GROMACS .gro file of C-alpha atoms in nm:
model
  400
    1UNK     CA    1   5.826  10.528  13.110
    2UNK     CA    2   5.760  10.273  13.373
    3UNK     CA    3   6.023  10.050  13.523
    4UNK     CA    4   6.008   9.744  13.751
    5UNK     CA    5   6.104   9.749  14.118
    6UNK     CA    6   6.181   9.494  14.384
    7UNK     CA    7   5.860   9.359  14.535
    8UNK     CA    8   5.968   9.392  14.897
    9UNK     CA    9   6.109   9.746  14.903
   10UNK     CA   10   6.107   9.898  14.553
   11UNK     CA   11   6.357  10.184  14.498
   12UNK     CA   12   6.354  10.454  14.235
   13UNK     CA   13   6.713  10.430  14.119
   14UNK     CA   14   6.891  10.592  13.830
   15UNK     CA   15   6.830  10.276  13.632
   16UNK     CA   16   6.460  10.308  13.714
   17UNK     CA   17   6.458  10.669  13.595
   18UNK     CA   18   6.644  10.590  13.274
   19UNK     CA   19   6.391  10.322  13.186
   20UNK     CA   20   6.106  10.546  13.294
   21UNK     CA   21   6.223  10.847  13.095
   22UNK     CA   22   6.274  10.632  12.788
   23UNK     CA   23   5.908  10.536  12.799
   24UNK     CA   24   5.800  10.888  12.902
   25UNK     CA   25   5.960  11.044  12.597
   26UNK     CA   26   5.744  10.814  12.386
   27UNK     CA   27   5.984  10.771  12.106
   28UNK     CA   28   5.811  10.489  11.932
   29UNK     CA   29   6.010  10.198  11.800
   30UNK     CA   30   5.899   9.906  11.590
   31UNK     CA   31   6.034   9.537  11.563
   32UNK     CA   32   6.087   9.317  11.263
   33UNK     CA   33   5.786   9.132  11.130
   34UNK     CA   34   5.763   8.893  10.834
   35UNK     CA   35   5.794   9.052  10.492
   36UNK     CA   36   5.517   8.977  10.245
   37UNK     CA   37   5.702   8.917   9.914
   38UNK     CA   38   5.553   9.011   9.580
   39UNK     CA   39   5.511   8.643   9.489
   40UNK     CA   40   5.320   8.545   9.800
   41UNK     CA   41   4.983   8.375   9.782
   42UNK     CA   42   4.724   8.517  10.019
   43UNK     CA   43   4.580   8.258  10.257
   44UNK     CA   44   4.290   8.392  10.466
   45UNK     CA   45   4.328   8.329  10.837
   46UNK     CA   46   4.074   8.363  11.115
   47UNK     CA   47   4.070   8.699  11.296
   48UNK     CA   48   4.223   8.726  11.641
   49UNK     CA   49   3.886   8.680  11.812
   50UNK     CA   50   4.054   8.491  12.098
   51UNK     CA   51   4.160   8.832  12.230
   52UNK     CA   52   3.798   8.904  12.325
   53UNK     CA   53   3.540   8.720  12.534
   54UNK     CA   54   3.176   8.668  12.438
   55UNK     CA   55   3.091   9.018  12.569
   56UNK     CA   56   3.357   9.183  12.351
   57UNK     CA   57   3.590   9.257  12.644
   58UNK     CA   58   3.965   9.234  12.582
   59UNK     CA   59   4.106   8.909  12.722
   60UNK     CA   60   4.485   8.895  12.733
   61UNK     CA   61   4.637   8.546  12.709
   62UNK     CA   62   4.772   8.406  13.035
   63UNK     CA   63   5.105   8.312  12.877
   64UNK     CA   64   5.353   8.516  13.082
   65UNK     CA   65   5.092   8.774  13.185
   66UNK     CA   66   4.883   8.608  13.456
   67UNK     CA   67   4.507   8.561  13.466
   68UNK     CA   68   4.412   8.903  13.608
   69UNK     CA   69   4.566   9.250  13.613
   70UNK     CA   70   4.723   9.321  13.951
   71UNK     CA   71   4.954   9.623  13.940
   72UNK     CA   72   5.053   9.909  14.166
   73UNK     CA   73   5.209  10.207  13.988
   74UNK     CA   74   5.352  10.516  14.154
   75UNK     CA   75   5.325  10.837  13.948
   76UNK     CA   76   5.595  11.091  14.021
   77UNK     CA   77   5.505  11.456  14.069
   78UNK     CA   78   5.716  11.720  13.893
   79UNK     CA   79   5.842  11.842  14.232
   80UNK     CA   80   5.986  11.504  14.324
   81UNK     CA   81   6.254  11.484  14.055
   82UNK     CA   82   6.504  11.758  13.987
   83UNK     CA   83   6.465  11.892  13.632
   84UNK     CA   84   6.134  11.720  13.563
   85UNK     CA   85   5.935  12.044  13.555
   86UNK     CA   86   6.134  12.163  13.251
   87UNK     CA   87   6.053  11.839  13.067
   88UNK     CA   88   5.682  11.901  13.130
   89UNK     CA   89   5.656  12.279  13.092
   90UNK     CA   90   5.977  12.405  12.932
   91UNK     CA   91   6.254  12.612  13.084
   92UNK     CA   92   6.017  12.908  13.145
   93UNK     CA   93   5.717  12.700  13.251
   94UNK     CA   94   5.499  12.836  12.970
   95UNK     CA   95   5.413  12.509  12.789
   96UNK     CA   96   5.073  12.376  12.897
   97UNK     CA   97   4.952  12.017  12.892
   98UNK     CA   98   4.657  12.126  12.679
   99UNK     CA   99   4.889  12.251  12.404
  100UNK     CA  100   5.059  11.910  12.397
  101UNK     CA  101   4.743  11.700  12.381
  102UNK     CA  102   4.729  11.662  12.002
  103UNK     CA  103   4.973  11.541  11.739
  104UNK     CA  104   5.239  11.275  11.770
  105UNK     CA  105   5.342  11.387  12.117
  106UNK     CA  106   4.987  11.373  12.253
  107UNK     CA  107   5.055  11.020  12.375
  108UNK     CA  108   5.289  11.161  12.640
  109UNK     CA  109   5.009  11.371  12.789
  110UNK     CA  110   4.734  11.112  12.749
  111UNK     CA  111   4.924  10.836  12.926
  112UNK     CA  112   5.013  11.072  13.211
  113UNK     CA  113   4.654  11.192  13.257
  114UNK     CA  114   4.517  10.837  13.238
  115UNK     CA  115   4.778  10.712  13.485
  116UNK     CA  116   4.673  10.979  13.736
  117UNK     CA  117   4.317  10.843  13.725
  118UNK     CA  118   4.407  10.476  13.696
  119UNK     CA  119   4.277  10.224  13.948
  120UNK     CA  120   4.628  10.077  13.947
  121UNK     CA  121   4.786  10.397  14.080
  122UNK     CA  122   4.927  10.390  14.432
  123UNK     CA  123   5.037  10.684  14.648
  124UNK     CA  124   5.283  10.467  14.841
  125UNK     CA  125   5.624  10.419  14.684
  126UNK     CA  126   5.703  10.122  14.908
  127UNK     CA  127   5.418   9.912  14.765
  128UNK     CA  128   5.467  10.009  14.401
  129UNK     CA  129   5.552   9.748  14.138
  130UNK     CA  130   5.637  10.018  13.882
  131UNK     CA  131   5.725  10.386  13.876
  132UNK     CA  132   5.596  10.635  13.617
  133UNK     CA  133   5.793  10.952  13.541
  134UNK     CA  134   5.599  11.186  13.307
  135UNK     CA  135   5.771  11.386  13.035
  136UNK     CA  136   5.631  11.597  12.749
  137UNK     CA  137   5.976  11.656  12.603
  138UNK     CA  138   5.880  11.616  12.235
  139UNK     CA  139   5.604  11.875  12.261
  140UNK     CA  140   5.819  12.104  12.474
  141UNK     CA  141   6.092  12.094  12.210
  142UNK     CA  142   5.853  12.154  11.918
  143UNK     CA  143   5.707  12.455  12.100
  144UNK     CA  144   6.046  12.609  12.178
  145UNK     CA  145   6.042  12.527  12.550
  146UNK     CA  146   6.373  12.339  12.531
  147UNK     CA  147   6.637  12.308  12.261
  148UNK     CA  148   6.831  11.998  12.156
  149UNK     CA  149   7.133  12.093  12.366
  150UNK     CA  150   6.921  12.125  12.679
  151UNK     CA  151   6.744  11.797  12.606
  152UNK     CA  152   7.073  11.617  12.544
  153UNK     CA  153   7.201  11.740  12.879
  154UNK     CA  154   6.900  11.580  13.043
  155UNK     CA  155   6.914  11.260  12.841
  156UNK     CA  156   7.288  11.201  12.857
  157UNK     CA  157   7.220  10.835  12.932
  158UNK     CA  158   6.878  10.830  12.775
  159UNK     CA  159   6.739  10.752  12.433
  160UNK     CA  160   6.731  11.012  12.152
  161UNK     CA  161   6.641  10.771  11.875
  162UNK     CA  162   6.493  11.057  11.672
  163UNK     CA  163   6.851  11.168  11.613
  164UNK     CA  164   7.016  10.840  11.515
  165UNK     CA  165   6.948  10.537  11.302
  166UNK     CA  166   7.007  10.281  11.576
  167UNK     CA  167   6.755  10.192  11.842
  168UNK     CA  168   6.804  10.180  12.218
  169UNK     CA  169   6.494   9.962  12.255
  170UNK     CA  170   6.558   9.690  12.510
  171UNK     CA  171   6.310   9.405  12.551
  172UNK     CA  172   6.378   9.353  12.922
  173UNK     CA  173   6.270   9.703  13.023
  174UNK     CA  174   6.082   9.863  12.731
  175UNK     CA  175   5.741   9.811  12.576
  176UNK     CA  176   5.603   9.940  12.246
  177UNK     CA  177   5.298  10.166  12.266
  178UNK     CA  178   5.064  10.289  11.989
  179UNK     CA  179   5.083  10.635  11.833
  180UNK     CA  180   4.833  10.908  11.914
  181UNK     CA  181   4.547  10.918  11.662
  182UNK     CA  182   4.328  11.229  11.659
  183UNK     CA  183   4.040  11.183  11.906
  184UNK     CA  184   3.800  11.297  11.636
  185UNK     CA  185   3.876  10.977  11.444
  186UNK     CA  186   3.861  10.732  11.735
  187UNK     CA  187   3.524  10.833  11.878
  188UNK     CA  188   3.320  10.526  11.785
  189UNK     CA  189   3.022  10.629  11.997
  190UNK     CA  190   2.977  10.957  11.811
  191UNK     CA  191   3.049  11.092  11.467
  192UNK     CA  192   3.414  11.091  11.358
  193UNK     CA  193   3.578  11.363  11.150
  194UNK     CA  194   3.535  11.161  10.831
  195UNK     CA  195   3.383  10.823  10.750
  196UNK     CA  196   3.544  10.550  10.538
  197UNK     CA  197   3.426  10.533  10.177
  198UNK     CA  198   3.364  10.217   9.969
  199UNK     CA  199   3.670  10.071   9.799
  200UNK     CA  200   3.505  10.110   9.456
  201UNK     CA  201   3.478  10.485   9.508
  202UNK     CA  202   3.837  10.546   9.614
  203UNK     CA  203   4.037  10.745   9.363
  204UNK     CA  204   4.384  10.604   9.427
  205UNK     CA  205   4.543  10.267   9.472
  206UNK     CA  206   4.773  10.404   9.743
  207UNK     CA  207   4.878  10.727   9.905
  208UNK     CA  208   5.155  10.875  10.114
  209UNK     CA  209   5.068  11.186  10.312
  210UNK     CA  210   5.378  11.323  10.474
  211UNK     CA  211   5.679  11.548  10.436
  212UNK     CA  212   5.993  11.419  10.263
  213UNK     CA  213   6.224  11.533  10.548
  214UNK     CA  214   6.518  11.443  10.325
  215UNK     CA  215   6.456  11.072  10.389
  216UNK     CA  216   6.542  10.841  10.098
  217UNK     CA  217   6.224  10.633  10.114
  218UNK     CA  218   5.997  10.936  10.127
  219UNK     CA  219   6.179  11.104   9.839
  220UNK     CA  220   6.142  10.785   9.636
  221UNK     CA  221   5.767  10.780   9.703
  222UNK     CA  222   5.736  11.141   9.589
  223UNK     CA  223   5.912  11.054   9.262
  224UNK     CA  224   5.701  10.741   9.220
  225UNK     CA  225   5.386  10.951   9.258
  226UNK     CA  226   5.504  11.180   8.978
  227UNK     CA  227   5.552  10.878   8.751
  228UNK     CA  228   5.216  10.719   8.842
  229UNK     CA  229   4.989  11.005   8.950
  230UNK     CA  230   4.674  10.798   8.892
  231UNK     CA  231   4.788  10.523   9.126
  232UNK     CA  232   4.983  10.692   9.403
  233UNK     CA  233   4.889  11.022   9.566
  234UNK     CA  234   5.171  11.201   9.747
  235UNK     CA  235   5.100  11.574   9.784
  236UNK     CA  236   5.363  11.799   9.938
  237UNK     CA  237   5.236  11.874  10.286
  238UNK     CA  238   5.277  12.228  10.419
  239UNK     CA  239   5.317  12.298  10.790
  240UNK     CA  240   5.210  12.660  10.759
  241UNK     CA  241   5.048  12.899  10.512
  242UNK     CA  242   4.732  12.888  10.303
  243UNK     CA  243   4.815  12.547  10.152
  244UNK     CA  244   4.838  12.374  10.490
  245UNK     CA  245   4.599  12.079  10.512
  246UNK     CA  246   4.348  12.099  10.795
  247UNK     CA  247   4.272  11.782  10.985
  248UNK     CA  248   3.948  11.719  10.794
  249UNK     CA  249   4.121  11.767  10.458
  250UNK     CA  250   4.405  11.544  10.572
  251UNK     CA  251   4.178  11.252  10.662
  252UNK     CA  252   3.970  11.305  10.346
  253UNK     CA  253   4.289  11.249  10.145
  254UNK     CA  254   4.395  10.953  10.359
  255UNK     CA  255   4.065  10.767  10.314
  256UNK     CA  256   4.070  10.802   9.934
  257UNK     CA  257   4.308  10.511   9.872
  258UNK     CA  258   4.297  10.136   9.929
  259UNK     CA  259   4.646  10.130  10.079
  260UNK     CA  260   4.812  10.384  10.308
  261UNK     CA  261   5.191  10.379  10.272
  262UNK     CA  262   5.382  10.432  10.597
  263UNK     CA  263   5.758  10.490  10.546
  264UNK     CA  264   5.994  10.566  10.834
  265UNK     CA  265   6.052  10.928  10.933
  266UNK     CA  266   6.300  11.065  11.186
  267UNK     CA  267   6.269  10.729  11.360
  268UNK     CA  268   6.138  10.390  11.253
  269UNK     CA  269   5.774  10.454  11.346
  270UNK     CA  270   5.512  10.668  11.174
  271UNK     CA  271   5.171  10.791  11.288
  272UNK     CA  272   5.012  10.707  10.950
  273UNK     CA  273   5.027  10.338  11.035
  274UNK     CA  274   4.780  10.390  11.321
  275UNK     CA  275   4.568  10.648  11.138
  276UNK     CA  276   4.509  10.404  10.853
  277UNK     CA  277   4.293  10.179  11.073
  278UNK     CA  278   4.042  10.459  11.133
  279UNK     CA  279   3.997  10.556  10.767
  280UNK     CA  280   4.004  10.184  10.678
  281UNK     CA  281   4.289  10.159  10.433
  282UNK     CA  282   4.544   9.877  10.453
  283UNK     CA  283   4.873  10.006  10.600
  284UNK     CA  284   5.187   9.929  10.401
  285UNK     CA  285   5.495   9.957  10.623
  286UNK     CA  286   5.816  10.074  10.456
  287UNK     CA  287   6.039  10.070  10.763
  288UNK     CA  288   6.266   9.767  10.791
  289UNK     CA  289   6.345   9.808  11.163
  290UNK     CA  290   5.990   9.879  11.268
  291UNK     CA  291   5.859   9.776  11.613
  292UNK     CA  292   5.486   9.722  11.666
  293UNK     CA  293   5.285   9.718  11.989
  294UNK     CA  294   5.136   9.406  12.147
  295UNK     CA  295   5.320   9.166  11.912
  296UNK     CA  296   5.282   8.883  12.161
  297UNK     CA  297   4.907   8.876  12.098
  298UNK     CA  298   4.844   9.041  11.758
  299UNK     CA  299   4.922   8.887  11.418
  300UNK     CA  300   4.994   9.191  11.201
  301UNK     CA  301   5.003   8.986  10.880
  302UNK     CA  302   4.623   8.965  10.898
  303UNK     CA  303   4.563   9.334  10.833
  304UNK     CA  304   4.885   9.503  10.718
  305UNK     CA  305   5.174   9.464  10.475
  306UNK     CA  306   5.546   9.514  10.537
  307UNK     CA  307   5.744   9.577  10.218
  308UNK     CA  308   6.124   9.612  10.188
  309UNK     CA  309   6.224   9.978  10.189
  310UNK     CA  310   6.490   9.886   9.931
  311UNK     CA  311   6.218   9.800   9.677
  312UNK     CA  312   6.021  10.123   9.657
  313UNK     CA  313   5.926  10.149   9.291
  314UNK     CA  314   5.681  10.026   9.025
  315UNK     CA  315   5.713   9.672   9.165
  316UNK     CA  316   5.539   9.786   9.485
  317UNK     CA  317   5.246   9.938   9.295
  318UNK     CA  318   5.214   9.629   9.075
  319UNK     CA  319   5.201   9.410   9.384
  320UNK     CA  320   4.935   9.623   9.554
  321UNK     CA  321   4.726   9.631   9.237
  322UNK     CA  322   4.735   9.251   9.219
  323UNK     CA  323   4.551   9.213   9.553
  324UNK     CA  324   4.177   9.150   9.493
  325UNK     CA  325   3.922   9.374   9.661
  326UNK     CA  326   3.773   9.080   9.851
  327UNK     CA  327   4.112   9.020  10.015
  328UNK     CA  328   4.138   9.390  10.102
  329UNK     CA  329   3.791   9.376  10.259
  330UNK     CA  330   3.897   9.081  10.474
  331UNK     CA  331   4.215   9.259  10.588
  332UNK     CA  332   4.013   9.568  10.678
  333UNK     CA  333   3.771   9.352  10.878
  334UNK     CA  334   4.062   9.209  11.078
  335UNK     CA  335   4.186   9.564  11.142
  336UNK     CA  336   3.849   9.673  11.280
  337UNK     CA  337   3.871   9.399  11.543
  338UNK     CA  338   4.198   9.520  11.695
  339UNK     CA  339   4.201   9.895  11.633
  340UNK     CA  340   4.046   9.958  11.975
  341UNK     CA  341   4.393   9.872  12.108
  342UNK     CA  342   4.519  10.190  11.939
  343UNK     CA  343   4.272  10.419  12.121
  344UNK     CA  344   4.385  10.598  12.437
  345UNK     CA  345   4.096  10.556  12.681
  346UNK     CA  346   4.073  10.449  13.049
  347UNK     CA  347   4.175  10.090  13.118
  348UNK     CA  348   3.835  10.038  13.282
  349UNK     CA  349   3.675  10.000  12.936
  350UNK     CA  350   3.651   9.669  12.747
  351UNK     CA  351   3.938   9.748  12.506
  352UNK     CA  352   4.190  10.031  12.484
  353UNK     CA  353   4.558  10.110  12.438
  354UNK     CA  354   4.586  10.168  12.814
  355UNK     CA  355   4.444   9.824  12.891
  356UNK     CA  356   4.694   9.665  12.654
  357UNK     CA  357   4.977   9.871  12.805
  358UNK     CA  358   4.881   9.759  13.156
  359UNK     CA  359   4.901   9.394  13.051
  360UNK     CA  360   5.242   9.451  12.892
  361UNK     CA  361   5.366   9.633  13.203
  362UNK     CA  362   5.248   9.348  13.423
  363UNK     CA  363   5.468   9.114  13.222
  364UNK     CA  364   5.768   9.335  13.313
  365UNK     CA  365   5.716   9.314  13.690
  366UNK     CA  366   5.994   9.118  13.856
  367UNK     CA  367   6.048   9.003  14.212
  368UNK     CA  368   6.401   9.140  14.228
  369UNK     CA  369   6.567   9.438  14.063
  370UNK     CA  370   6.903   9.602  14.116
  371UNK     CA  371   7.127   9.861  13.951
  372UNK     CA  372   7.464  10.030  13.992
  373UNK     CA  373   7.303  10.282  14.229
  374UNK     CA  374   7.102  10.033  14.434
  375UNK     CA  375   7.238   9.843  14.734
  376UNK     CA  376   7.087   9.609  14.995
  377UNK     CA  377   7.176   9.500  15.345
  378UNK     CA  378   7.147   9.177  15.546
  379UNK     CA  379   6.799   9.271  15.672
  380UNK     CA  380   6.660   9.328  15.324
  381UNK     CA  381   6.681   9.708  15.335
  382UNK     CA  382   6.729   9.884  15.002
  383UNK     CA  383   6.975  10.174  15.032
  384UNK     CA  384   7.147  10.425  14.807
  385UNK     CA  385   7.519  10.496  14.778
  386UNK     CA  386   7.507  10.698  15.101
  387UNK     CA  387   7.344  10.401  15.279
  388UNK     CA  388   7.015  10.589  15.316
  389UNK     CA  389   6.714  10.356  15.320
  390UNK     CA  390   6.469  10.391  15.033
  391UNK     CA  391   6.180  10.532  15.237
  392UNK     CA  392   6.409  10.813  15.358
  393UNK     CA  393   6.537  10.922  15.018
  394UNK     CA  394   6.487  11.298  14.992
  395UNK     CA  395   6.319  11.463  14.694
  396UNK     CA  396   6.379  11.600  14.446
  397UNK     CA  397   6.602  11.315  14.336
  398UNK     CA  398   6.835  11.396  14.045
  399UNK     CA  399   6.761  11.299  13.686
  400UNK     CA  400   7.002  11.040  13.545
   0.00000   0.00000   0.00000
């Protein structure tokens, strides 16, 4: 939800807000990667150790990113943009940040909280390279704080990719960020909710833990599990009631297979892809239009599989069963090296999702930026349609 500005006098235009809100809503998209066909021959490749220096600190390549992080990001307050408070707290203001901290939408809160404490944050709009507009809209909707009609009114020009098959992802302004894995699984310094178990002790070849949601691929997996119950586990997940899986039970199921199948849901991404790295099962992506974070520096073929969603059937299970355990062990080892990039922690640490995001944002900074609502004069002043200079723009500014 960050968008580039002009270096000399950066405005917050409607185009800025559209780009910012798209990232704030954290609808995760994924890009095409190479399919691994059933007839492929596995060729071990060295892990992406070049991402880290001798001390284990993340080292982003200089290609297009620069040698050091040098960013200034302005974080908007809810009072500065008209309508933003409803996106953070709901129409009645009763949704709290704490209630939005977990689950898929937790990323929205975590990024906002980490941005507020970031060393790259600036309190001066005029010196900002990027602008951050927070939004907890997914959590607010799920908790009844806003309905779809109210959200659509806000995002008239925005991106509701959870409600359509096409993606509004745009490489010039957007970046892909990781999903929000439960903190109890990403705490490497302490004890996690569950620990991985040896491959030889895992009950299933593969599993899919998720609701069908009427999606073709998910329904096919459920049928496949009925045909091959000893190979594929796919229990019907309940959201409420006595049969609802708690988080410990959920991760105990997830770790009991060699491969964790990750089909698309309402959109092309799925949280199970990221969760698989922390129970140490190989993720199998069944989402043809998937986008993955940090693709400029990570080779996903080293530790994951992408299979055509049009070939969900016995052929998939036969292929997975043909992969030797020693190959699976090597793929899991590669995954351990990069999974720190899927953990939301301060960018001051040696490796985290926030550090990776900062590098990707730095690549988006441009010297000059303009939009249909941005104008400039002979002396370099940036003005709005009413010819008001940027530093005099009054808040709250309207949402796009």
